[in-house]
PDB file of C-alpha atoms in Angstrom:
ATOM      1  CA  UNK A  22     -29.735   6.445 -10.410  1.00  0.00           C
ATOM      2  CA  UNK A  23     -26.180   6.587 -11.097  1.00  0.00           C
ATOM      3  CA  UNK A  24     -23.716   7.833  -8.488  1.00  0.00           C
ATOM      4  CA  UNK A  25     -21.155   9.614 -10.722  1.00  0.00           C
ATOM      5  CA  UNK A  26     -18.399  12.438 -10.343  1.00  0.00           C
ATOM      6  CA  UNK A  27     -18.088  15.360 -12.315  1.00  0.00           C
ATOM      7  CA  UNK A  28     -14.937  14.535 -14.386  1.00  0.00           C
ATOM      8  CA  UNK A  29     -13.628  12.869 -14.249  1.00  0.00           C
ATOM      9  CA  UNK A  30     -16.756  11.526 -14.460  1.00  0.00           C
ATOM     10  CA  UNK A  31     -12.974  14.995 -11.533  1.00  0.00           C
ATOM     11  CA  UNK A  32     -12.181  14.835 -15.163  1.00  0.00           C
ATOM     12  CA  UNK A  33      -9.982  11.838 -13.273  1.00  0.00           C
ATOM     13  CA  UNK A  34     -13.094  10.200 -11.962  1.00  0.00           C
ATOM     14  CA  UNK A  35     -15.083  11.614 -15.047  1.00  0.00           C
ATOM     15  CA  UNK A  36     -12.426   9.836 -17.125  1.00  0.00           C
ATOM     16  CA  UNK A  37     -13.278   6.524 -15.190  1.00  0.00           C
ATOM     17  CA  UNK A  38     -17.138   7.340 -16.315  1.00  0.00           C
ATOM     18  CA  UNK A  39     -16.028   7.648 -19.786  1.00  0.00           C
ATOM     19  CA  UNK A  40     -14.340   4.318 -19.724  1.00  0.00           C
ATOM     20  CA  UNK A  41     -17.264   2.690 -18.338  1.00  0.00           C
ATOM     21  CA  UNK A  42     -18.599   3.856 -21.062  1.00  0.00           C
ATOM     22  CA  UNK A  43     -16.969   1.756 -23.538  1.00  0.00           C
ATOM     23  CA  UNK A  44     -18.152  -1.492 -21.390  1.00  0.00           C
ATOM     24  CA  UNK A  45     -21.406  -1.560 -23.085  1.00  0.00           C
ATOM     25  CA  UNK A  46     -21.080  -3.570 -25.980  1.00  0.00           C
ATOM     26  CA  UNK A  47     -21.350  -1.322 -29.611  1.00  0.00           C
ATOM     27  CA  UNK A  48     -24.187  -3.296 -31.203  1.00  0.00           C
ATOM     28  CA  UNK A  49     -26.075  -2.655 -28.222  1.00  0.00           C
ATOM     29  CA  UNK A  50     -25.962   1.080 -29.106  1.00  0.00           C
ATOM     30  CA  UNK A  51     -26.610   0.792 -32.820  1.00  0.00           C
ATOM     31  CA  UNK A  52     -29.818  -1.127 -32.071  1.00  0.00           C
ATOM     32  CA  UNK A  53     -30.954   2.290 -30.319  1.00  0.00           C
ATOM     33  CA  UNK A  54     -33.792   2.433 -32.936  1.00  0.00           C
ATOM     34  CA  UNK A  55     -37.750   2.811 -31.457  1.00  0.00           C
ATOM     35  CA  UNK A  56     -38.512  -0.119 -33.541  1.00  0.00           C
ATOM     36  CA  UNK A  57     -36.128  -2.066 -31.356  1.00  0.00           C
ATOM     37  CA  UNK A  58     -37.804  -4.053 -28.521  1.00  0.00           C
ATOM     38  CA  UNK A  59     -35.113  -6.045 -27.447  1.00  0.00           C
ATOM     39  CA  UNK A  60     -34.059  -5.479 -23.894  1.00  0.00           C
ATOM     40  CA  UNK A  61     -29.878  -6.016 -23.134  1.00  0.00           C
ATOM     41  CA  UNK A  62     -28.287  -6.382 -19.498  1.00  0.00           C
ATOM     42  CA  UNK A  63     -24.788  -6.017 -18.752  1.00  0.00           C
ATOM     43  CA  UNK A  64     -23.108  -6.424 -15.371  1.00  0.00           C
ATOM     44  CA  UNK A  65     -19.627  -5.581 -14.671  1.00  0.00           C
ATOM     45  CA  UNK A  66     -17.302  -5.118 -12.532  1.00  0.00           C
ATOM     46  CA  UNK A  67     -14.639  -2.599 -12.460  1.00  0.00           C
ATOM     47  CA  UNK A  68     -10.839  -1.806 -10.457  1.00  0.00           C
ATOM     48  CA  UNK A  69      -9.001   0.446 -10.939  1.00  0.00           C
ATOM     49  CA  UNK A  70      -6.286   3.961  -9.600  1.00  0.00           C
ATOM     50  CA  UNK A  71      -7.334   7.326  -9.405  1.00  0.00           C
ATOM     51  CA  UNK A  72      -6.154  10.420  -8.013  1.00  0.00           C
ATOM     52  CA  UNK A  73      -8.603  11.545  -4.800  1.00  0.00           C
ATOM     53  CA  UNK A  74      -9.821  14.829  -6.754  1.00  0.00           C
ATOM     54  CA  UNK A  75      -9.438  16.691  -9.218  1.00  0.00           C
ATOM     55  CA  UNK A  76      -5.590  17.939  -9.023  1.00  0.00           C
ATOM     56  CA  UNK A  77      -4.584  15.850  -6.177  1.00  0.00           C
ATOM     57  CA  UNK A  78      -1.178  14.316  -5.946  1.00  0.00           C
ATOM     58  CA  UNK A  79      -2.481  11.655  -3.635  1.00  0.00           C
ATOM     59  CA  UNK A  80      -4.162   8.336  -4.958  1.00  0.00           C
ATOM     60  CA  UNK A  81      -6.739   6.017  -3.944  1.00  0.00           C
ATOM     61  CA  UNK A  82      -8.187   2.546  -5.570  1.00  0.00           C
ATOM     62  CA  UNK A  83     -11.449   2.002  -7.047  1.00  0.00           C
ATOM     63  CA  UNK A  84     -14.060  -1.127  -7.193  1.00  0.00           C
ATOM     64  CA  UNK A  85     -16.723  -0.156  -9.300  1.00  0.00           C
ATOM     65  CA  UNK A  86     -19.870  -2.396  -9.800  1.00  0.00           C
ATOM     66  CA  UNK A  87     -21.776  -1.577 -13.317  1.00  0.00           C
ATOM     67  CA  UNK A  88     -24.932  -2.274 -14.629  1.00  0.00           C
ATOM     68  CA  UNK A  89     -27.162  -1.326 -17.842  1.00  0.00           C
ATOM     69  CA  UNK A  90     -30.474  -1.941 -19.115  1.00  0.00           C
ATOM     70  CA  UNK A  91     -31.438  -0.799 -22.643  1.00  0.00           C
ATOM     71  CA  UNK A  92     -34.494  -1.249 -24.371  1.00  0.00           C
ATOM     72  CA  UNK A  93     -34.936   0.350 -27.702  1.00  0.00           C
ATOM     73  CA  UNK A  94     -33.922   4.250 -27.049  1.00  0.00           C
ATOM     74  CA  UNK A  95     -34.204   3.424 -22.855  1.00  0.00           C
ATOM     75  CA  UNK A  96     -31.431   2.663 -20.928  1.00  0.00           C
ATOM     76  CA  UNK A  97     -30.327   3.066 -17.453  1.00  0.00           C
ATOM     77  CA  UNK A  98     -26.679   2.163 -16.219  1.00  0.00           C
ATOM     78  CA  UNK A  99     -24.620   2.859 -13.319  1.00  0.00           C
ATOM     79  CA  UNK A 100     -22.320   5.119 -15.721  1.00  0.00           C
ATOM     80  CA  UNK A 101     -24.756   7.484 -17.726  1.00  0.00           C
ATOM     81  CA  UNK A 102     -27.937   7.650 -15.684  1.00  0.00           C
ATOM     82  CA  UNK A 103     -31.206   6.445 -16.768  1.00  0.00           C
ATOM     83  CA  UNK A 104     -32.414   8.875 -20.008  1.00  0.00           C
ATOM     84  CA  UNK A 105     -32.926   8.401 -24.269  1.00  0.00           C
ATOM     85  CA  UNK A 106     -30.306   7.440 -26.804  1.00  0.00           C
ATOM     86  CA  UNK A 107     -30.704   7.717 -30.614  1.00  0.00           C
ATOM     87  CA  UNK A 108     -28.646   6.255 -33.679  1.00  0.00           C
ATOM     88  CA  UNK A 109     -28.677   7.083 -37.114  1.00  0.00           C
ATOM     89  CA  UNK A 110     -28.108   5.062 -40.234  1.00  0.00           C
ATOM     90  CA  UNK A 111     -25.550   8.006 -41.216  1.00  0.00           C
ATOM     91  CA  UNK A 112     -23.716   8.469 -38.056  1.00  0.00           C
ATOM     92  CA  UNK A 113     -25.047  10.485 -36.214  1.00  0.00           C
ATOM     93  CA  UNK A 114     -26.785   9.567 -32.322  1.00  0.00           C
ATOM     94  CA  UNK A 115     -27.910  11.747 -29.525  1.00  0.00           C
ATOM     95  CA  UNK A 116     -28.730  10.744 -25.798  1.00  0.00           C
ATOM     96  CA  UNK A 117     -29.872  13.172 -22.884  1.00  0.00           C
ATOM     97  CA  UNK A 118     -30.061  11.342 -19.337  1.00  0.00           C
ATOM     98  CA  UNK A 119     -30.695  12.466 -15.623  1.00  0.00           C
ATOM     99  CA  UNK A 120     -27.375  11.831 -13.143  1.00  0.00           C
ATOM    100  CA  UNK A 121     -26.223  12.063 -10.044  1.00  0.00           C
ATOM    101  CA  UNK A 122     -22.762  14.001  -9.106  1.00  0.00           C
ATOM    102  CA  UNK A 123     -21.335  13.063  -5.874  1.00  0.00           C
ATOM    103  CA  UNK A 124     -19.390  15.800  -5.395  1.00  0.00           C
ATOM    104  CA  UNK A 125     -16.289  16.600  -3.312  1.00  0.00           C
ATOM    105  CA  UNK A 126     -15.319  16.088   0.636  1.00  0.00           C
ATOM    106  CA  UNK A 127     -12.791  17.618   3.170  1.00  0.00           C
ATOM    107  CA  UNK A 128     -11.179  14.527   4.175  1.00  0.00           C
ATOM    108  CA  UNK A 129     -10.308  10.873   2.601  1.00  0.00           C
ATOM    109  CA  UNK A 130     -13.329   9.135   1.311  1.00  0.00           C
ATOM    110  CA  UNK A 131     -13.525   5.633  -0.050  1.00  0.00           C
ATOM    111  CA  UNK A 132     -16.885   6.201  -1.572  1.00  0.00           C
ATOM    112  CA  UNK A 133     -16.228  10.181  -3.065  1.00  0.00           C
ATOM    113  CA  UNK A 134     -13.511  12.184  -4.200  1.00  0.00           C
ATOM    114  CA  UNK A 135     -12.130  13.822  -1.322  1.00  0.00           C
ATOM    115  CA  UNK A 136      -8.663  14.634   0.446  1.00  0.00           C
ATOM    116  CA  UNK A 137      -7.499  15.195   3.701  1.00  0.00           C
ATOM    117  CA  UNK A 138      -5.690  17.893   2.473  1.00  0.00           C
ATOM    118  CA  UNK A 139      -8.721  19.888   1.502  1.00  0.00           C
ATOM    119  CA  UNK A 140      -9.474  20.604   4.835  1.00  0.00           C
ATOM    120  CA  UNK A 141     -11.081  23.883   5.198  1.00  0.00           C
ATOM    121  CA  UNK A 142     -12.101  24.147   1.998  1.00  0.00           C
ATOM    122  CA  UNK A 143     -15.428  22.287   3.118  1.00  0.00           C
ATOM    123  CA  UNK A 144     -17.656  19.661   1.207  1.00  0.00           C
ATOM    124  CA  UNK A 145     -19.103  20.511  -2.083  1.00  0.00           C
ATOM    125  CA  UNK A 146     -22.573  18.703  -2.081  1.00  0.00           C
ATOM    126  CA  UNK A 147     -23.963  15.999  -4.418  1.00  0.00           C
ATOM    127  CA  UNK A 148     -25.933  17.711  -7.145  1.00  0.00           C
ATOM    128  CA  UNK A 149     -28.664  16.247  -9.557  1.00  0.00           C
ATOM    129  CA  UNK A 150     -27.690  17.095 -13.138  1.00  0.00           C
ATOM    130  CA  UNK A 151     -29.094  16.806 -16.846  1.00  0.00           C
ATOM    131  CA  UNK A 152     -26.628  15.158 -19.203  1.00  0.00           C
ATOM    132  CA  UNK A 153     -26.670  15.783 -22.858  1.00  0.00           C
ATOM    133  CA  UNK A 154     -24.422  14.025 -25.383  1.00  0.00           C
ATOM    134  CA  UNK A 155     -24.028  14.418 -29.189  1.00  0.00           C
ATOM    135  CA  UNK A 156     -21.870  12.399 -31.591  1.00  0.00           C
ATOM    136  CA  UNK A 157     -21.329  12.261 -35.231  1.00  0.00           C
ATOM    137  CA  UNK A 158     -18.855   9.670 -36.902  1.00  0.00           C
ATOM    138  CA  UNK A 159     -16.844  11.290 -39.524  1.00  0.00           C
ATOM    139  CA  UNK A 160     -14.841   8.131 -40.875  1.00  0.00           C
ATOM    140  CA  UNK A 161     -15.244   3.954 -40.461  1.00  0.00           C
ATOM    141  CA  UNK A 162     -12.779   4.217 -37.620  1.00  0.00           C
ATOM    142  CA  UNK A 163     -13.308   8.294 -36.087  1.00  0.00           C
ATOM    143  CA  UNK A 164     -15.942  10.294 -34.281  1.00  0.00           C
ATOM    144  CA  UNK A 165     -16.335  13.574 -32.792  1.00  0.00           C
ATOM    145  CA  UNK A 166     -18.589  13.930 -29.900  1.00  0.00           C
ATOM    146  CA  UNK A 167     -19.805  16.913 -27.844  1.00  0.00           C
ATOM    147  CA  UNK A 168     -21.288  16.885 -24.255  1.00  0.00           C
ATOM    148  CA  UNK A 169     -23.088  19.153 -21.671  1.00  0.00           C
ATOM    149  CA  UNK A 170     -23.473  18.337 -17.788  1.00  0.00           C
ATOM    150  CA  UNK A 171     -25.637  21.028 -16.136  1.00  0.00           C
ATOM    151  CA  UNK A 172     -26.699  21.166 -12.802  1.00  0.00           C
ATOM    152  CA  UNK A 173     -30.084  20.752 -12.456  1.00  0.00           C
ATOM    153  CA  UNK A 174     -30.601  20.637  -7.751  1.00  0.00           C
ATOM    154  CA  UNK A 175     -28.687  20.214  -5.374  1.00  0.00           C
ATOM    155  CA  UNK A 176     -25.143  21.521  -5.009  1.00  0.00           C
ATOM    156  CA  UNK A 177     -25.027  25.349  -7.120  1.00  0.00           C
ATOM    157  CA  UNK A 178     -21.536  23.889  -8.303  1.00  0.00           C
ATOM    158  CA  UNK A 179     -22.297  25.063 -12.234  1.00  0.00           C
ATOM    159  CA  UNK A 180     -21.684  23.672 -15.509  1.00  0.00           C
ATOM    160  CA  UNK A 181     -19.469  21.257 -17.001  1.00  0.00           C
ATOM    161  CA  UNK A 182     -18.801  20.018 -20.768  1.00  0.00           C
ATOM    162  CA  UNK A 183     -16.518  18.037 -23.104  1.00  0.00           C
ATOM    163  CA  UNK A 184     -15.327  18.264 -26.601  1.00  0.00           C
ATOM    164  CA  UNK A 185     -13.406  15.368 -28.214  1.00  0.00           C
ATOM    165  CA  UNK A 186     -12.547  12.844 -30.893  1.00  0.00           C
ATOM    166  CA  UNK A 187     -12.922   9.391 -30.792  1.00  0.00           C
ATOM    167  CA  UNK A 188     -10.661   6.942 -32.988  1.00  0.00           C
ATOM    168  CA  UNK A 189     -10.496   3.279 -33.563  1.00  0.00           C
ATOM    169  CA  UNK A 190      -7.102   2.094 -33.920  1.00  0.00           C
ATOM    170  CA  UNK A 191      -7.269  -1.511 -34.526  1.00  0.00           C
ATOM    171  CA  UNK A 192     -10.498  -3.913 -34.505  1.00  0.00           C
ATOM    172  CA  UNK A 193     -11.109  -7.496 -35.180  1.00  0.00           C
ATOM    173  CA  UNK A 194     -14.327  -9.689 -33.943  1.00  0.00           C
ATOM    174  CA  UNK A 195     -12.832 -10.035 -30.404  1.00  0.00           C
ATOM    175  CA  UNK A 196     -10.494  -7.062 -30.238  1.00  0.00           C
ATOM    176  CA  UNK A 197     -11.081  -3.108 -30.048  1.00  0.00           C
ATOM    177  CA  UNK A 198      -8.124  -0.843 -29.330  1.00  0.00           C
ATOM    178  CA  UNK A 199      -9.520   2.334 -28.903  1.00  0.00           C
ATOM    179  CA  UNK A 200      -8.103   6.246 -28.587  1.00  0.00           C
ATOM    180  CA  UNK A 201     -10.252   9.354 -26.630  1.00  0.00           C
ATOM    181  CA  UNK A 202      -8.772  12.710 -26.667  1.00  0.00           C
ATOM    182  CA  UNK A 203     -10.763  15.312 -24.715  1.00  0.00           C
ATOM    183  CA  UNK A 204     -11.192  18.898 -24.014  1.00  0.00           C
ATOM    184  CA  UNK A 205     -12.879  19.576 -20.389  1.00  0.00           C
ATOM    185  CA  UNK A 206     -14.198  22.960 -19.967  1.00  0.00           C
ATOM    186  CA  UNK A 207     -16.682  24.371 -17.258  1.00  0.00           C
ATOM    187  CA  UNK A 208     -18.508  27.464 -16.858  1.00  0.00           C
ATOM    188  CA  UNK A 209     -17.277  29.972 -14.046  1.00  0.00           C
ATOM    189  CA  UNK A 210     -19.305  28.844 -11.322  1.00  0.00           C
ATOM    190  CA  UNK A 211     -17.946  25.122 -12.006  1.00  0.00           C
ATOM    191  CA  UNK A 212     -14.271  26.301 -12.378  1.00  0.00           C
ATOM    192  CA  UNK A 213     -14.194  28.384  -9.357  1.00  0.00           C
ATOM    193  CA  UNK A 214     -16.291  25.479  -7.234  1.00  0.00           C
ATOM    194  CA  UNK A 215     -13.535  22.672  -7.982  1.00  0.00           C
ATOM    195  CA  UNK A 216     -10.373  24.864  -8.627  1.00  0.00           C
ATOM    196  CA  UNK A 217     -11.090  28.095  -7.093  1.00  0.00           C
ATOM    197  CA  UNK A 218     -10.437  29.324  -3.369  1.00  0.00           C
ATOM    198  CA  UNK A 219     -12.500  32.297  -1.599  1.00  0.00           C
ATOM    199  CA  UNK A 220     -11.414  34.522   0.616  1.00  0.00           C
ATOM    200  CA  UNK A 221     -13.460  32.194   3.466  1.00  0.00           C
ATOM    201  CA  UNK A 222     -12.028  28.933   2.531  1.00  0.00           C
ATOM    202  CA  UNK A 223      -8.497  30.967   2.637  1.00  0.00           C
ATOM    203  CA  UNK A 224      -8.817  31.300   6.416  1.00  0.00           C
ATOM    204  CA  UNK A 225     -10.210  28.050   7.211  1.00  0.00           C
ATOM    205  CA  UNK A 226      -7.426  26.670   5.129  1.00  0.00           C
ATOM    206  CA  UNK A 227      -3.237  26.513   4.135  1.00  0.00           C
ATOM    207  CA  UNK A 228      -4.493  27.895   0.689  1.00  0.00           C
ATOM    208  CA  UNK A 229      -4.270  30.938  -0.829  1.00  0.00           C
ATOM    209  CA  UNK A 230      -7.168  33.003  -2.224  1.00  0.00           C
ATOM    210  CA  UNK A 231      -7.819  32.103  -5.843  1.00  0.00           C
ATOM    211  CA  UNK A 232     -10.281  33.131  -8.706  1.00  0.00           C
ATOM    212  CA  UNK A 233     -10.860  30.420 -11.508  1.00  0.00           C
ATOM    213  CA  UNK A 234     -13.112  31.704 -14.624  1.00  0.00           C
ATOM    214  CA  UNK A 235     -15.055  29.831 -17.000  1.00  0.00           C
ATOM    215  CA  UNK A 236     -13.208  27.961 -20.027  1.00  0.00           C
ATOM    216  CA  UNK A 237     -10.981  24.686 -20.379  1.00  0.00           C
ATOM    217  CA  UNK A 238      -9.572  23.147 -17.165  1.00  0.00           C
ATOM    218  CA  UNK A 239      -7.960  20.005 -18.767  1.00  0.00           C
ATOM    219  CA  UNK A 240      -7.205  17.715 -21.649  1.00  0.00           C
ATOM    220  CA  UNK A 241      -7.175  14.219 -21.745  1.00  0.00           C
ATOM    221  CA  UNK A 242      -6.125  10.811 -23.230  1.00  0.00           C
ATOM    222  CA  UNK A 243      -7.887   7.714 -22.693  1.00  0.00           C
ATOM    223  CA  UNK A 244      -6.464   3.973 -24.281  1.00  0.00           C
ATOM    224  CA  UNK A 245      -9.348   1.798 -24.156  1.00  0.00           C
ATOM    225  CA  UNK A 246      -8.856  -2.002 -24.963  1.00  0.00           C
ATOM    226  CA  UNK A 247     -12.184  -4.314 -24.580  1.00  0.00           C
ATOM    227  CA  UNK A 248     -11.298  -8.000 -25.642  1.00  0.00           C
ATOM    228  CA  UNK A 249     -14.580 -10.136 -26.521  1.00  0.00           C
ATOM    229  CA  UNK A 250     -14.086 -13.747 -24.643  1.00  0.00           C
ATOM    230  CA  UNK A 251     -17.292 -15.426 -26.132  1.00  0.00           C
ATOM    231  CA  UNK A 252     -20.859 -14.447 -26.478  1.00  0.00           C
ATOM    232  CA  UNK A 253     -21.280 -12.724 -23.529  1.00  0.00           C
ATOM    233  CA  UNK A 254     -18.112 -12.204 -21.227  1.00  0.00           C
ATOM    234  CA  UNK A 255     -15.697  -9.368 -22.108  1.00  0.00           C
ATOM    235  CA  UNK A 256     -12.876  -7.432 -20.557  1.00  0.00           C
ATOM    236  CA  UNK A 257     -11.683  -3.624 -20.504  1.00  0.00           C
ATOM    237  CA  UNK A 258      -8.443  -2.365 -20.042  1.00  0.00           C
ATOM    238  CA  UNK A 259      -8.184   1.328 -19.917  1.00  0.00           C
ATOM    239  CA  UNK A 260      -5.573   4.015 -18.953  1.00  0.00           C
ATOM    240  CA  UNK A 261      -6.116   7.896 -18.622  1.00  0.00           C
ATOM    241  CA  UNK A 262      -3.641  10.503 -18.614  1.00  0.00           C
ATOM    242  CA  UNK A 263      -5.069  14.218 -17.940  1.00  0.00           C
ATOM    243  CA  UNK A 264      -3.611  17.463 -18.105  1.00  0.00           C
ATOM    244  CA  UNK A 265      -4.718  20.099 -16.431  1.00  0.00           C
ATOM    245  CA  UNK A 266      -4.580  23.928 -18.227  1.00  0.00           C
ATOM    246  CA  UNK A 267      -5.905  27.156 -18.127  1.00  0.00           C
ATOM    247  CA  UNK A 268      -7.997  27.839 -15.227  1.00  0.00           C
ATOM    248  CA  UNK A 269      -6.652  24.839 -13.403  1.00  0.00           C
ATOM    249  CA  UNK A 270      -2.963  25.121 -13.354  1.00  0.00           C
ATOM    250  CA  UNK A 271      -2.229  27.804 -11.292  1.00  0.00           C
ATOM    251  CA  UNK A 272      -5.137  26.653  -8.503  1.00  0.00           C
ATOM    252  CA  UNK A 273      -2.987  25.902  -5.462  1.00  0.00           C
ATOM    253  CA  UNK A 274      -5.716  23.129  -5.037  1.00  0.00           C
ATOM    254  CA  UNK A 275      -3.806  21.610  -8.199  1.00  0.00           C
ATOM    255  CA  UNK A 276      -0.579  19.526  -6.995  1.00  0.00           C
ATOM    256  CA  UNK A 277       0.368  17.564  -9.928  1.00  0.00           C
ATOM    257  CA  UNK A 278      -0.234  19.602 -13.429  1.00  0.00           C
ATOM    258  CA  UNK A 279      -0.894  15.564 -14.857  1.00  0.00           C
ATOM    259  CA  UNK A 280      -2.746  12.941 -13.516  1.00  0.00           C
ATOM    260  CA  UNK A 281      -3.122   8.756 -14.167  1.00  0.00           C
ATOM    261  CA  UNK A 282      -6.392   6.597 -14.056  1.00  0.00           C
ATOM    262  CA  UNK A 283      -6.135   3.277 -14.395  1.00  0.00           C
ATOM    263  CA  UNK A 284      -8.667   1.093 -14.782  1.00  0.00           C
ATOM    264  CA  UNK A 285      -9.495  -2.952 -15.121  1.00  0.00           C
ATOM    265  CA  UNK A 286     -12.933  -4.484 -15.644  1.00  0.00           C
ATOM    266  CA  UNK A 287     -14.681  -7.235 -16.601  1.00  0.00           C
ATOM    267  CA  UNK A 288     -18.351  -7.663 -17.571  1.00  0.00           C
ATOM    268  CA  UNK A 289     -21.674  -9.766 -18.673  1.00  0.00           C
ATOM    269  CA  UNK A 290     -23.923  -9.150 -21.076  1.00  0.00           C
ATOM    270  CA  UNK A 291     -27.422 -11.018 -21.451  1.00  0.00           C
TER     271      UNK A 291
END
């Protein structure tokens, strides 16, 4: 089971999800096809900056390990989950996957997003959720993609999804330079569980009391370059700014308005 964040992956941790992502080689997803029986590995390793939550103004470094399996429409990678993926000749693919979000502590973490300045707003639990992505390219080099994260046990920390387009700026048999631009929205209970303040957590902490409805949270940029060194060994170099809007601007949980994710990684496919 994968141990991801709701993005940011935060959208800044969710953003470090999506760029995982792009490790997995492309032919690997076009061969998504039930009449495919070959199975593909990839390990990876991945380093990287991101900000400690959602909003924070405080920054902490990453070392990811990553790992997929896919065989036919199976796969199961420490990004996505373990669930079904589906290409079309025209286009068009579909995947739906069971994930893990880890949620949000009170105080640093190395292993989840969490700050010390949250204190008093307490933990938000890890939650089990069902992850549904759709995707249709529209030219040779662009694609617009739609997905759905909703909480299926665990934490009651609501609904999250993303709208966005996907464009390929330059290509050749060892390079891909790559360009994401996102809309992250969540429903109210999701909005008011990451940006939102009660009248409880107001007492227990310096915040003041604040009501976050459903709708868009953020935007976001991602710059993905993955450089092919032979057969098997290839690189990703990715960088993530976010902007937060809407329901998350005026959250006094929200110190920076724009956030950075950097990210490094290297991987092996078999």
């Amino acid at each position: 089971m994968t141990l991801t964040t709701a993005p940011t992956r935060t959208v800044l941790w969710g953003a470090a999800a999506l760029m995982a992502c792009a490790l997995v080689p492309q032919a690997q997803a076009a061969d998504a096809s039930p009449a495919a029986d070959k199975t593909t590995a990839t390990l990876g390793l991945g380093m990287g900056v991101a900000p400690r939550y959602m909003g924070a103004d405080r920054y902490r470094s990453l070392v990811l390990p990553m790992f997929s399996i896919q065989r036919g429409v199976l796969f199961a990678d420490t990004t996505r989950g373990v669930g079904l993926q589906f290409q079309s000749d025209s286009g068009f693919s579909a995947s739906a996957a069971i994930n893990y979000d880890l949620g949000r502590k009170e105080k640093d973490s190395t292993s989840r997003p969490g700050d010390r300045e949250l204190k008093g707003m307490g933990d938000i639990g890890g939650a089990t959720v069902a992850d549904f992505t759709l995707s249709q390219q529209l030219l040779d080099w662009l694609s617009v993609s739609g997905e759905a994260e909703l909480r299926m046990a665990g934490e009651h920390r609501g609904n999250r999804y993303r709208f966005g387009l996907e464009g390929v700026l330059f290509h050749t048999d060892s390079d891909t330079l790559a360009l994401d631009i996102d809309a992250h929205a969540g429903d109210g209970r999701y909005n008011q569980t990451f940006f939102g303040v009660t009248q409880a957590q107001s007492q227990r902490s310096l915040y003041g009391r604040y009501n976050a409805d459903a709708g868009i949270y953020a935007y976001s940029a991602a710059l993905n370059w993955q450089h092919s060194l032979d057969a098997h060994w290839s690189t990703l170099a990715s960088l993530t700014l976010t902007q937060y809007a809407d329901q998350a601007r005026n959250s006094p949980l929200v110190k920076r308005e724009s956030a950075g994710l950097g990210m490094f990684a290297i991987n092996y496919t078999f």
